[in-house]
Amino acid sequence: MLEALVEFLSGIGTAWANHLLSWLSYVIGWLPETIAEPFQYQFMLRALLTSLVVGGVCGILSCYVVLKRWALLGDAISHAVLPGVAIAYLLGAPMLVGAFISGSVTAVGIGFIQRNTRIKEDSAMGLMFTAMFALGVVIISRIATSTHLMHILFGNVLGVTMATLVTTMYIGAFALGVVLLCYKQFLVYTFDPNHASAIGMSTGMIHYGLMLLLTLTIVTSLETVGVILVVAMLIIPGATASLLTHRLPRMMAISVLVGIASTTLGLYFSFRLDVASGGMMVLVAFVIFVIAGLASPVGPIRQQLRRRARADLNAD
Amino acid sequence: MTNPEHERWVVEADGVAADYSGLIALADVDLRLPAARLTAIIGPNGAGKSTLLKLLTGMKKPLRGSLRVCGMDIHTARRANAVAYVPQETDIDWDYPISVRDVVLTGRYGRSRQSGGWRAWLPPRFIGASHHDKAHAAMAAVQVDDLADRPIGALSGGQKKRVFMARSIAQEADLMLLDEPLAGVDRRSERIIIDYLKEFVRCGKSVLMVTHDLPTVRDCADWVVLVNRAIAGVGDPEEMLAAEALEKGYHRIEHRGER
Ligand SMILES: Nc1ncnc2c1ncn2[C@@H]1O[C@H](COP(=O)(O)OP(=O)(O)OP(=O)(O)O)[C@@H](O)[C@H]1O
Ligand SMILES: [Mg+2]
């Protein structure tokens, strides 16, 4: 029964993915030869589509991470999924399930330490996620080669399989759907949780819903940017967007654009320069952040322009 | 205190206590507050005034005891949109990317869910003209309608308070909780806020307002609760603002603080 469902879903997903891939290659066909050249390979096309999805989903979630000040939590979850990934690999189970379980164990563990000891939240988080990460490293060092460890830690977007691409697309669609349907709940909860509670929203459900989306996003990004750098993709797009606008919908749009731009440009440069894709993506994101910071309405460039305009006015 | 038949309780607490990871912030709260009054909550910093309001919004679960608002348990009251909340200034992230209009519109989210239908699932812009009209009327009631498109970070202290009041007005609740709505507010804003609250109470609704502004309490409040890690006293303003009652209410914290 369950197997039939999985079969069915992966069938549809693969059809869709093939559709999108051929459409992508058609669009790329219009680009100049130098840019289009790497994407004549099928694996590069798959990597490109994965990067697009991951960049978009990270972009949306990073708005909530930045607004809710969850940067440390994101870092904690991303490290904590490692043992789950390793064990799932060992058992031949889907990575997603393992990652999700070990992420949840960590969240519960953090809560338990906080409630039953005098240790504060940040120490509890640091303690749990490093312990889980260590466990993951130990398990992986036992079962896999160091290349494998490197791929999990830093991603290997060029090795993305069709199955992974399909899973990524499903998770991306799910995250997008949830954010669209629960936009109001997430808005009120991140802005003023007291009001959310007063008007009858279930703050606990919203909290864990957001955490679930965060975990799913991290899991989808594992192959692209890897465990260690994924938190950058959950901070930089949102942080960049928050420099440029005072409206949440616009912030989300900018954040998605920044996410997509960094993953795709990162992919391109990593191929051209033959360097690690995850690292390149984060570097591109950081460069975009710096440019946005310099050019933002309160940044130094515009201030200089304003000062000069005022000086001209005075001179007249 | 006697309870004539016609009087309704807006808050009924029995043996309520609240803690923050083990540290008791409020203990032994037995409280009956009559409806249709402007009740002031006073007490020193860290007395648990905000905690009391958070218990009433359901944000904070009581450690023990039973709590009812507007004759309902907290869960029912929340689903019925019975309680509206105006936060203390320090509880809000003023850099949050949201405009005045959108903040006030969040006051209608609960109502849009209650009225049901598929529109409740749509983004805020599409939840229906009636909700947008009510939000606009609420902004007009406290004279912030001309600020509708401003980001909330670009407001003065008094304007900020009035925006959050507009959100509460839009919610059409029976009980309005306000956490220090008069702190850092100029004469004009204070006038607008107090006038609205008096009108609200005249319509048979109830107000619970935390404040440090004792002269205003003397002038405007119908009822006063003195909080200091427990309920230190309940009564009319004259009685509660008398020197010895205040002395008692404000003193205990220092006594406890030494330990
Ligand atoms: N989130 C929190 N975590 C831990 N302790 C808290 C938290 N919020 C409040 N407290 C503690 O609970 C006690 C009561 O706090 P509360 O905010 O209710 O006081 P208050 O009467 O509103 O004070 P103020 O007049 O300063 O606003 C204080 O001792 C405070 O330190
Ligand atoms: Mg307070």
Coordinates of C-alpha atoms and ligand atoms in Angstrom, one line a residue:
Chain A
M1 CA 0.0 0.0 0.0
L2 CA 2.6 2.5 1.2
E3 CA 5.1 1.3 -1.4
A4 CA 2.5 1.8 -4.1
L5 CA 1.9 5.3 -3.0
V6 CA 5.6 6.1 -2.9
E7 CA 5.9 4.5 -6.4
F8 CA 3.1 6.6 -7.6
L9 CA 4.4 9.9 -6.2
S10 CA 7.9 9.3 -7.4
G11 CA 6.5 8.5 -10.9
I12 CA 4.7 11.9 -11.0
G13 CA 7.6 13.7 -9.5
T14 CA 10.0 12.2 -12.0
A15 CA 7.7 13.2 -14.9
W16 CA 7.5 16.7 -13.5
A17 CA 11.3 16.9 -12.9
N18 CA 11.9 15.8 -16.5
H19 CA 9.5 18.4 -17.8
L20 CA 11.2 21.2 -15.8
L21 CA 14.7 19.9 -16.9
S22 CA 13.9 20.1 -20.6
W23 CA 12.3 23.5 -20.1
L24 CA 15.4 24.7 -18.3
S25 CA 17.7 23.4 -21.0
Y26 CA 15.5 25.2 -23.5
V27 CA 15.8 28.5 -21.6
I28 CA 19.6 28.0 -21.3
G29 CA 19.8 27.5 -25.0
W30 CA 19.0 31.2 -25.4
L31 CA 21.9 32.3 -23.2
P32 CA 25.4 33.1 -24.6
E33 CA 27.6 30.2 -25.3
T34 CA 30.0 30.8 -22.5
I35 CA 27.3 30.8 -19.8
A36 CA 25.3 27.9 -21.3
E37 CA 28.3 25.6 -21.9
P38 CA 28.5 23.9 -18.5
F39 CA 24.8 23.0 -18.6
Q40 CA 25.0 20.8 -21.6
Y41 CA 25.6 18.0 -19.2
Q42 CA 22.6 16.3 -17.6
F43 CA 24.1 16.3 -14.1
M44 CA 24.7 20.0 -14.3
L45 CA 21.1 20.6 -15.3
R46 CA 19.9 18.5 -12.3
A47 CA 22.3 20.4 -10.1
L48 CA 20.9 23.7 -11.4
L49 CA 17.2 22.7 -10.8
T50 CA 18.1 21.5 -7.3
S51 CA 19.9 24.7 -6.6
L52 CA 16.9 26.7 -7.7
V53 CA 14.6 24.9 -5.4
V54 CA 17.0 24.9 -2.4
G55 CA 17.8 28.6 -2.9
G56 CA 14.1 29.5 -3.0
V57 CA 13.1 27.5 0.0
C58 CA 16.1 28.7 2.1
G59 CA 15.2 32.2 1.0
I60 CA 11.6 32.0 2.4
L61 CA 12.6 30.3 5.6
S62 CA 15.5 32.6 6.2
C63 CA 13.0 35.5 6.7
Y64 CA 11.5 33.7 9.7
V65 CA 15.0 32.7 11.0
V66 CA 16.1 36.3 10.9
L67 CA 12.9 37.8 12.3
K68 CA 12.6 35.2 15.1
R69 CA 16.3 35.3 15.9
W70 CA 16.7 31.6 15.3
A71 CA 20.2 31.7 13.8
L72 CA 21.6 29.6 16.6
L73 CA 18.7 27.2 16.5
G74 CA 19.2 26.7 12.8
D75 CA 22.8 26.0 13.3
A76 CA 21.9 23.5 16.1
I77 CA 19.4 21.6 14.0
S78 CA 21.6 21.5 10.9
H79 CA 24.4 19.9 12.9
A80 CA 22.1 17.6 14.8
V81 CA 20.8 15.9 11.7
L82 CA 24.1 14.3 11.1
P83 CA 23.8 11.0 13.1
G84 CA 20.3 10.5 11.6
V85 CA 21.7 10.8 8.1
A86 CA 24.5 8.4 8.9
I87 CA 22.2 5.8 10.5
A88 CA 19.7 6.1 7.6
Y89 CA 22.6 5.5 5.2
L90 CA 23.6 2.5 7.2
L91 CA 20.1 1.0 7.1
G92 CA 19.4 2.0 3.5
A93 CA 16.4 4.1 4.7
P94 CA 15.6 7.6 3.3
M95 CA 17.9 10.2 4.6
L96 CA 15.0 12.5 5.3
V97 CA 13.5 10.2 7.9
G98 CA 16.8 9.8 9.8
A99 CA 17.5 13.5 9.7
F100 CA 14.1 14.3 10.9
I101 CA 14.2 11.9 13.8
S102 CA 17.6 13.1 15.0
G103 CA 16.6 16.7 14.7
S104 CA 13.5 16.1 16.8
V105 CA 15.5 14.2 19.4
T106 CA 17.8 17.2 19.7
A107 CA 14.9 19.6 20.1
V108 CA 13.4 17.5 22.9
G109 CA 16.8 17.1 24.5
I110 CA 17.3 20.9 24.6
G111 CA 13.9 21.3 26.2
F112 CA 14.6 18.6 28.7
I113 CA 18.0 20.1 29.8
Q114 CA 16.4 23.5 30.1
R115 CA 13.5 22.4 32.2
N116 CA 15.4 20.1 34.6
T117 CA 18.7 21.8 35.1
R118 CA 19.9 25.4 35.7
I119 CA 21.6 25.4 32.3
K120 CA 20.4 28.3 30.0
E121 CA 19.0 27.9 26.5
D122 CA 22.1 28.8 24.5
S123 CA 24.3 26.4 26.5
A124 CA 21.7 23.7 26.3
M125 CA 21.6 24.1 22.5
G126 CA 25.4 24.2 22.1
L127 CA 25.7 21.1 24.3
M128 CA 23.1 19.0 22.5
F129 CA 24.1 19.9 18.9
T130 CA 27.8 19.4 19.3
A131 CA 27.1 16.0 21.0
M132 CA 24.8 14.9 18.2
F133 CA 27.3 16.1 15.6
A134 CA 30.1 14.2 17.3
L135 CA 28.0 11.1 17.3
G136 CA 27.4 11.6 13.6
V137 CA 31.1 12.0 12.8
V138 CA 31.9 8.9 14.8
I139 CA 29.3 6.8 13.1
I140 CA 30.3 8.0 9.6
S141 CA 34.0 7.5 10.2
R142 CA 33.1 3.9 11.0
I143 CA 31.0 3.2 7.9
A144 CA 32.1 5.4 5.1
T145 CA 35.1 6.9 3.4
S146 CA 36.4 10.3 4.2
T147 CA 35.2 11.5 0.8
H148 CA 31.7 10.5 1.8
L149 CA 32.1 12.4 5.1
M150 CA 33.2 15.4 3.1
H151 CA 30.2 15.2 0.8
I152 CA 27.8 15.1 3.7
L153 CA 29.6 17.9 5.6
F154 CA 30.0 20.2 2.6
G155 CA 27.5 19.0 0.0
N156 CA 28.0 17.6 -3.4
V157 CA 25.6 19.2 -5.7
L158 CA 27.1 17.7 -8.8
G159 CA 26.3 14.2 -7.6
V160 CA 22.5 14.9 -7.1
T161 CA 20.5 11.9 -8.4
M162 CA 17.1 12.0 -10.0
A163 CA 15.5 10.6 -6.8
T164 CA 17.1 13.3 -4.6
L165 CA 15.9 15.9 -7.0
V166 CA 12.3 14.6 -6.9
T167 CA 12.4 14.5 -3.1
T168 CA 13.8 18.1 -3.0
M169 CA 11.0 19.3 -5.3
Y170 CA 8.3 17.7 -3.1
I171 CA 9.7 19.2 0.1
G172 CA 10.1 22.6 -1.7
A173 CA 6.5 22.5 -2.8
F174 CA 5.3 21.4 0.6
A175 CA 7.2 24.2 2.4
L176 CA 5.9 26.8 -0.1
G177 CA 2.4 25.6 0.4
V178 CA 2.5 25.7 4.1
V179 CA 4.0 29.2 4.2
L180 CA 1.3 30.4 1.8
L181 CA -1.5 28.8 3.8
C182 CA -0.1 29.8 7.2
Y183 CA 1.2 33.2 6.2
K184 CA -1.0 35.0 8.7
Q185 CA -0.3 32.6 11.6
F186 CA 3.5 32.8 11.0
L187 CA 3.3 36.6 10.7
V188 CA 1.4 37.1 14.0
Y189 CA 3.5 34.5 15.8
T190 CA 6.8 36.0 14.8
F191 CA 5.7 39.5 15.4
D192 CA 3.7 39.3 18.7
P193 CA 3.1 35.7 20.0
N194 CA 0.9 37.2 22.8
H195 CA -1.5 38.5 20.3
A196 CA -1.4 35.2 18.4
S197 CA -2.4 33.4 21.6
A198 CA -5.1 36.0 22.5
I199 CA -6.9 35.6 19.1
G200 CA -7.0 31.8 19.6
M201 CA -4.1 30.7 17.4
S202 CA -2.3 27.7 18.7
T203 CA 1.2 29.1 19.4
G204 CA 2.6 25.6 20.2
M205 CA 1.5 24.2 16.9
I206 CA 2.8 27.2 15.0
H207 CA 6.1 27.0 16.8
Y208 CA 6.6 23.3 16.1
G209 CA 5.3 23.8 12.5
L210 CA 8.0 26.4 11.9
M211 CA 10.6 24.2 13.4
L212 CA 9.4 21.3 11.2
L213 CA 9.7 23.5 8.1
L214 CA 13.2 24.6 9.2
T215 CA 14.3 20.9 9.7
L216 CA 12.9 20.0 6.3
T217 CA 14.7 22.9 4.6
I218 CA 17.9 21.9 6.2
V219 CA 17.5 18.3 5.1
T220 CA 16.9 19.4 1.5
S221 CA 20.0 21.6 1.5
L222 CA 22.3 18.8 2.8
E223 CA 23.3 17.7 -0.7
T224 CA 23.7 21.2 -2.0
V225 CA 25.5 23.1 0.6
G226 CA 26.1 20.5 3.3
V227 CA 25.5 20.4 7.1
I228 CA 28.0 23.0 8.1
L229 CA 27.2 25.8 5.6
V230 CA 23.4 25.4 5.4
V231 CA 22.9 27.9 8.3
A232 CA 24.5 30.6 6.1
M233 CA 21.8 30.0 3.5
L234 CA 19.2 30.4 6.3
I235 CA 20.6 33.7 7.5
I236 CA 22.2 35.6 4.6
P237 CA 19.2 35.9 2.2
G238 CA 16.8 37.1 5.0
A239 CA 19.4 39.4 6.5
T240 CA 20.1 40.9 3.0
A241 CA 16.4 41.4 2.3
S242 CA 15.8 43.1 5.7
L243 CA 18.3 45.8 4.8
L244 CA 16.3 46.7 1.7
T245 CA 12.6 46.8 2.7
H246 CA 10.1 47.4 5.5
R247 CA 7.4 45.0 4.2
L248 CA 7.3 41.3 4.9
P249 CA 6.0 40.1 1.5
R250 CA 8.7 42.2 -0.3
M251 CA 11.3 40.9 2.1
M252 CA 10.3 37.3 1.3
A253 CA 10.5 38.1 -2.5
I254 CA 13.9 39.7 -2.2
S255 CA 15.1 36.9 0.1
V256 CA 14.1 34.2 -2.4
L257 CA 15.8 36.1 -5.2
V258 CA 19.0 36.4 -3.1
G259 CA 18.8 32.7 -2.3
I260 CA 18.3 31.6 -5.9
A261 CA 21.0 34.0 -7.2
S262 CA 23.5 32.7 -4.7
T263 CA 22.9 29.0 -5.3
T264 CA 22.8 29.2 -9.1
L265 CA 25.8 31.6 -9.4
G266 CA 27.6 29.6 -6.8
L267 CA 27.0 26.4 -8.8
Y268 CA 28.2 28.1 -12.0
F269 CA 31.4 29.5 -10.5
S270 CA 32.2 26.3 -8.7
F271 CA 32.0 24.5 -12.0
R272 CA 34.1 27.1 -13.8
L273 CA 36.8 27.4 -11.1
D274 CA 36.6 23.7 -10.0
V275 CA 36.0 24.5 -6.4
A276 CA 33.6 23.3 -3.7
S277 CA 30.0 24.2 -4.6
G278 CA 28.6 24.7 -1.1
G279 CA 31.4 27.1 -0.2
M280 CA 31.1 29.0 -3.4
M281 CA 27.3 29.5 -2.9
V282 CA 27.8 30.9 0.6
L283 CA 30.5 33.2 -0.7
V284 CA 28.3 34.5 -3.5
A285 CA 25.5 35.1 -0.9
F286 CA 27.9 37.0 1.3
V287 CA 29.1 39.2 -1.6
I288 CA 25.4 40.0 -2.4
F289 CA 24.9 40.9 1.3
V290 CA 27.8 43.2 1.3
I291 CA 26.7 44.9 -1.9
A292 CA 23.1 45.3 -0.5
G293 CA 24.6 46.7 2.7
L294 CA 26.6 49.3 0.8
A295 CA 23.7 50.3 -1.5
S296 CA 20.8 50.1 1.0
P297 CA 18.8 53.3 1.8
V298 CA 20.8 53.9 4.9
G299 CA 24.1 52.5 3.5
P300 CA 27.2 54.6 2.9
I301 CA 26.8 55.0 -0.9
R302 CA 23.4 56.6 -0.8
Q303 CA 24.4 58.7 2.2
Q304 CA 27.4 60.0 0.3
L305 CA 25.1 60.8 -2.7
R306 CA 22.6 62.6 -0.4
R307 CA 25.4 64.6 1.2
R308 CA 26.8 65.6 -2.2
A309 CA 23.3 66.6 -3.4
R310 CA 22.8 68.8 -0.3
A311 CA 26.2 70.4 -0.8
D312 CA 25.3 71.2 -4.4
L313 CA 22.1 72.7 -3.2
N314 CA 23.9 74.9 -0.7
A315 CA 26.4 76.0 -3.3
D316 CA 23.7 77.2 -5.7
Chain B
M1 CA -16.5 42.3 48.6
T2 CA -20.1 41.3 47.8
N3 CA -21.3 40.3 44.4
P4 CA -24.8 41.6 43.6
E5 CA -26.7 39.4 41.2
H6 CA -26.4 41.8 38.3
E7 CA -22.6 42.0 38.5
R8 CA -20.5 39.8 36.2
W9 CA -16.9 38.8 36.8
V10 CA -14.5 39.5 34.0
V11 CA -11.6 37.7 35.8
E12 CA -12.0 34.8 38.2
A13 CA -8.7 33.4 39.6
D14 CA -8.4 30.8 42.3
G15 CA -5.0 29.9 43.7
V16 CA -3.2 30.8 40.5
A17 CA 0.6 30.8 40.4
A18 CA 3.0 31.4 37.5
D19 CA 6.7 30.7 37.2
Y20 CA 9.6 31.2 34.8
S21 CA 11.7 28.0 34.7
G22 CA 11.1 27.4 38.4
L23 CA 11.3 31.0 39.6
I24 CA 7.9 31.9 41.0
A25 CA 6.8 35.3 39.5
L26 CA 3.2 35.2 40.9
A27 CA 1.8 33.2 43.7
D28 CA -1.6 32.6 45.4
V29 CA -3.6 34.8 43.1
D30 CA -7.2 34.8 44.2
L31 CA -9.0 37.5 42.3
R32 CA -12.5 38.5 41.3
L33 CA -12.7 41.6 39.0
P34 CA -16.1 43.1 38.1
A35 CA -16.9 43.6 34.5
A36 CA -17.6 47.0 32.8
R37 CA -14.9 48.8 34.7
L38 CA -11.7 50.5 34.0
T39 CA -9.4 48.5 36.3
A40 CA -5.8 49.7 36.9
I41 CA -3.0 47.3 37.8
I42 CA -0.2 48.9 39.7
G43 CA 2.9 47.7 41.4
P44 CA 6.7 48.0 41.3
N45 CA 8.9 46.8 38.5
G46 CA 9.2 43.0 38.3
A47 CA 6.0 42.6 40.4
G48 CA 4.4 40.3 37.9
K49 CA 2.0 42.7 36.3
S50 CA 2.9 41.7 32.7
T51 CA 2.8 38.1 33.8
L52 CA -0.7 38.5 35.0
L53 CA -1.8 39.8 31.6
K54 CA 0.1 37.0 29.8
L55 CA -1.9 34.5 31.9
L56 CA -5.1 36.0 30.7
T57 CA -4.1 35.9 27.0
G58 CA -3.2 32.2 27.4
M59 CA 0.4 32.9 26.4
K60 CA 1.6 31.8 29.8
K61 CA 0.1 28.6 31.3
P62 CA -0.5 28.8 35.1
L63 CA 1.6 26.6 37.2
R64 CA -1.4 25.7 39.2
G65 CA -4.9 27.0 40.0
S66 CA -7.9 27.8 37.9
L67 CA -8.4 30.9 35.8
R68 CA -11.5 32.2 33.9
V69 CA -12.0 35.3 31.8
C70 CA -15.4 36.7 30.7
G71 CA -17.0 33.7 32.3
M72 CA -15.2 31.3 30.0
D73 CA -12.1 29.1 30.5
I74 CA -9.0 30.6 28.8
H75 CA -9.1 28.3 25.8
T76 CA -12.7 29.1 25.0
A77 CA -12.2 32.8 25.5
R78 CA -9.2 32.8 23.1
R79 CA -11.2 31.0 20.4
A80 CA -14.1 33.5 21.0
N81 CA -11.7 36.5 20.6
A82 CA -12.9 37.7 24.0
V83 CA -9.6 39.2 25.1
A84 CA -7.5 41.8 23.3
Y85 CA -3.9 42.7 24.2
V86 CA -1.8 45.8 23.9
P87 CA 1.8 44.9 24.5
Q88 CA 4.4 46.7 26.6
E89 CA 6.8 48.6 24.3
T90 CA 9.8 46.4 25.1
D91 CA 7.9 43.2 24.0
I92 CA 7.8 44.3 20.4
D93 CA 10.6 44.2 17.8
W94 CA 10.2 47.6 16.2
D95 CA 12.4 46.7 13.3
Y96 CA 9.9 44.1 12.2
P97 CA 9.0 44.7 8.5
I98 CA 5.3 45.5 8.8
S99 CA 3.2 48.6 8.3
V100 CA 0.7 50.2 10.6
R101 CA -2.2 49.0 8.5
D102 CA -1.0 45.4 8.5
V103 CA -0.6 45.4 12.3
V104 CA -4.1 46.7 12.8
L105 CA -5.4 44.1 10.3
T106 CA -3.9 41.3 12.5
G107 CA -6.6 42.2 15.0
R108 CA -9.1 40.8 12.5
Y109 CA -7.4 37.5 11.8
G110 CA -9.2 35.7 14.7
R111 CA -12.5 37.1 13.5
S112 CA -11.9 36.0 9.9
R113 CA -11.3 32.5 11.2
Q114 CA -14.5 32.6 13.3
S115 CA -16.6 33.8 10.4
G116 CA -15.3 30.7 8.5
G117 CA -15.3 30.1 4.8
W118 CA -12.4 29.6 2.4
R119 CA -11.4 33.3 2.6
A120 CA -9.9 32.7 6.1
W121 CA -7.2 30.7 4.4
L122 CA -6.2 33.5 2.0
P123 CA -3.4 36.0 2.6
P124 CA -4.4 39.1 4.6
R125 CA -5.1 41.3 1.6
F126 CA -7.9 39.0 0.5
I127 CA -9.7 38.2 3.7
G128 CA -12.6 40.4 2.8
A129 CA -13.6 44.0 2.6
S130 CA -15.6 44.0 5.8
H131 CA -12.5 43.1 7.8
H132 CA -10.5 45.8 6.1
D133 CA -13.3 48.4 6.8
K134 CA -13.3 47.5 10.5
A135 CA -9.5 47.8 10.7
H136 CA -9.8 51.2 9.1
A137 CA -12.5 52.3 11.5
A138 CA -10.4 51.2 14.4
M139 CA -7.4 53.3 13.1
A140 CA -9.7 56.3 12.8
A141 CA -11.0 55.8 16.4
V142 CA -7.5 56.5 17.8
Q143 CA -6.5 58.8 15.0
V144 CA -3.7 56.8 13.4
D145 CA -5.5 56.3 10.0
D146 CA -3.2 58.9 8.4
L147 CA -0.2 56.8 9.4
A148 CA -1.5 53.6 7.8
D149 CA 1.4 53.1 5.3
R150 CA 4.2 53.8 7.7
P151 CA 6.5 51.0 8.9
I152 CA 6.0 50.6 12.7
G153 CA 9.6 51.5 13.4
A154 CA 8.9 55.1 12.1
L155 CA 6.4 56.1 14.8
S156 CA 6.6 58.2 18.0
G157 CA 6.0 56.6 21.4
G158 CA 2.4 57.8 21.6
Q159 CA 1.6 56.7 18.0
K160 CA 3.0 53.2 18.7
K161 CA 0.6 52.7 21.6
R162 CA -2.3 54.0 19.6
V163 CA -1.5 51.6 16.7
F164 CA -1.7 48.6 19.0
M165 CA -4.8 50.0 20.6
A166 CA -6.3 50.2 17.1
R167 CA -5.4 46.5 16.7
S168 CA -7.3 45.7 19.9
I169 CA -10.3 47.8 18.8
A170 CA -10.4 46.0 15.5
Q171 CA -10.6 42.7 17.4
E172 CA -14.0 43.7 19.0
A173 CA -13.1 42.0 22.3
D174 CA -15.0 42.2 25.6
L175 CA -11.9 42.7 27.7
M176 CA -9.0 44.9 26.7
L177 CA -5.6 44.3 28.4
L178 CA -3.1 47.1 28.1
D179 CA 0.5 46.9 29.4
E180 CA 1.7 50.4 30.2
P181 CA -0.2 52.2 27.5
L182 CA 0.7 55.6 29.0
A183 CA 4.5 55.2 29.4
G184 CA 6.3 57.8 27.3
V185 CA 3.2 59.2 25.9
D186 CA 2.4 62.9 25.4
R187 CA -0.7 64.7 26.6
R188 CA -2.6 64.4 23.3
S189 CA -2.0 60.7 22.9
E190 CA -2.9 60.1 26.6
R191 CA -6.2 62.0 26.1
I192 CA -7.1 60.0 23.0
I193 CA -6.3 56.7 24.8
I194 CA -8.1 57.5 28.0
D195 CA -11.1 58.9 26.2
Y196 CA -11.4 55.8 24.1
L197 CA -11.1 53.5 27.2
K198 CA -13.8 55.4 29.1
E199 CA -16.1 55.1 26.1
F200 CA -15.3 51.4 25.8
V201 CA -16.2 50.9 29.5
R202 CA -19.4 52.9 29.0
C203 CA -20.5 50.3 26.4
G204 CA -20.3 47.6 29.0
K205 CA -16.9 46.3 28.1
S206 CA -14.0 45.9 30.5
V207 CA -10.5 47.3 30.6
L208 CA -7.4 46.0 32.5
M209 CA -4.6 48.5 32.4
V210 CA -1.1 48.2 33.8
T211 CA 0.4 51.6 34.6
H212 CA 2.9 53.4 36.8
D213 CA 1.0 56.7 36.4
L214 CA -0.7 57.0 39.8
P215 CA -2.3 60.5 39.2
T216 CA -4.1 59.1 36.1
V217 CA -5.2 56.1 38.1
R218 CA -6.7 58.5 40.7
D219 CA -8.5 60.4 38.0
C220 CA -9.7 57.7 35.6
A221 CA -9.7 54.2 37.2
D222 CA -12.9 52.7 38.7
W223 CA -11.0 49.9 40.4
V224 CA -7.4 49.2 41.4
V225 CA -5.4 46.0 41.8
L226 CA -2.1 46.2 43.6
V227 CA 0.3 43.5 42.5
N228 CA 3.6 42.5 44.2
R229 CA 4.5 38.9 43.3
A230 CA 1.0 38.2 44.7
I231 CA -2.2 40.3 44.9
A232 CA -1.3 42.9 47.6
G233 CA -4.7 44.5 47.5
V234 CA -7.9 45.1 45.5
G235 CA -10.3 48.1 45.9
D236 CA -11.4 51.4 44.7
P237 CA -8.7 54.0 43.8
E238 CA -9.2 56.1 47.0
E239 CA -8.6 53.2 49.2
M240 CA -5.8 51.6 47.3
L241 CA -3.9 54.8 46.7
A242 CA -3.9 55.8 50.3
A243 CA -0.4 56.0 51.7
E244 CA -0.4 52.9 53.9
A245 CA -1.8 50.6 51.2
L246 CA 0.8 51.7 48.7
E247 CA 3.5 51.4 51.3
K248 CA 2.4 47.8 51.9
G249 CA 2.2 47.0 48.2
Y250 CA 5.5 48.6 47.1
H251 CA 7.4 47.5 50.2
R252 CA 7.3 43.8 50.2
I253 CA 9.5 43.5 47.1
E254 CA 12.4 45.1 48.7
H255 CA 12.0 42.9 51.7
R256 CA 12.0 39.9 49.4
G257 CA 14.8 41.2 47.3
E258 CA 17.2 41.1 50.1
R259 CA 17.0 37.4 50.4
Ligands
LIG1 N1 10.7 35.7 29.9 C1 11.1 35.6 31.2 N2 12.0 34.8 31.7 C2 12.4 34.7 32.9 N3 11.9 35.5 33.9 C3 11.0 36.4 33.5 C4 10.5 36.5 32.2 N4 9.6 37.5 32.2 C5 9.5 38.0 33.4 N5 10.4 37.4 34.3 C6 10.5 37.6 35.7 O1 9.2 37.5 36.3 C7 9.0 38.6 37.2 C8 7.8 39.4 36.9 O2 8.0 39.9 35.6 P1 6.9 40.9 34.9 O3 7.4 41.2 33.5 O4 5.5 40.3 35.0 O5 7.0 42.2 35.8 P2 6.2 43.6 35.6 O6 5.4 43.8 36.9 O7 5.5 43.6 34.3 O8 7.4 44.6 35.6 P3 7.6 46.0 34.8 O9 6.9 47.1 35.6 O10 9.1 46.2 34.9 O11 7.1 45.8 33.5 C9 10.3 39.4 37.2 O12 11.1 39.1 38.3 C10 11.0 39.0 35.9 O13 12.4 39.1 36.1
MG2 MG 5.7 44.7 32.6

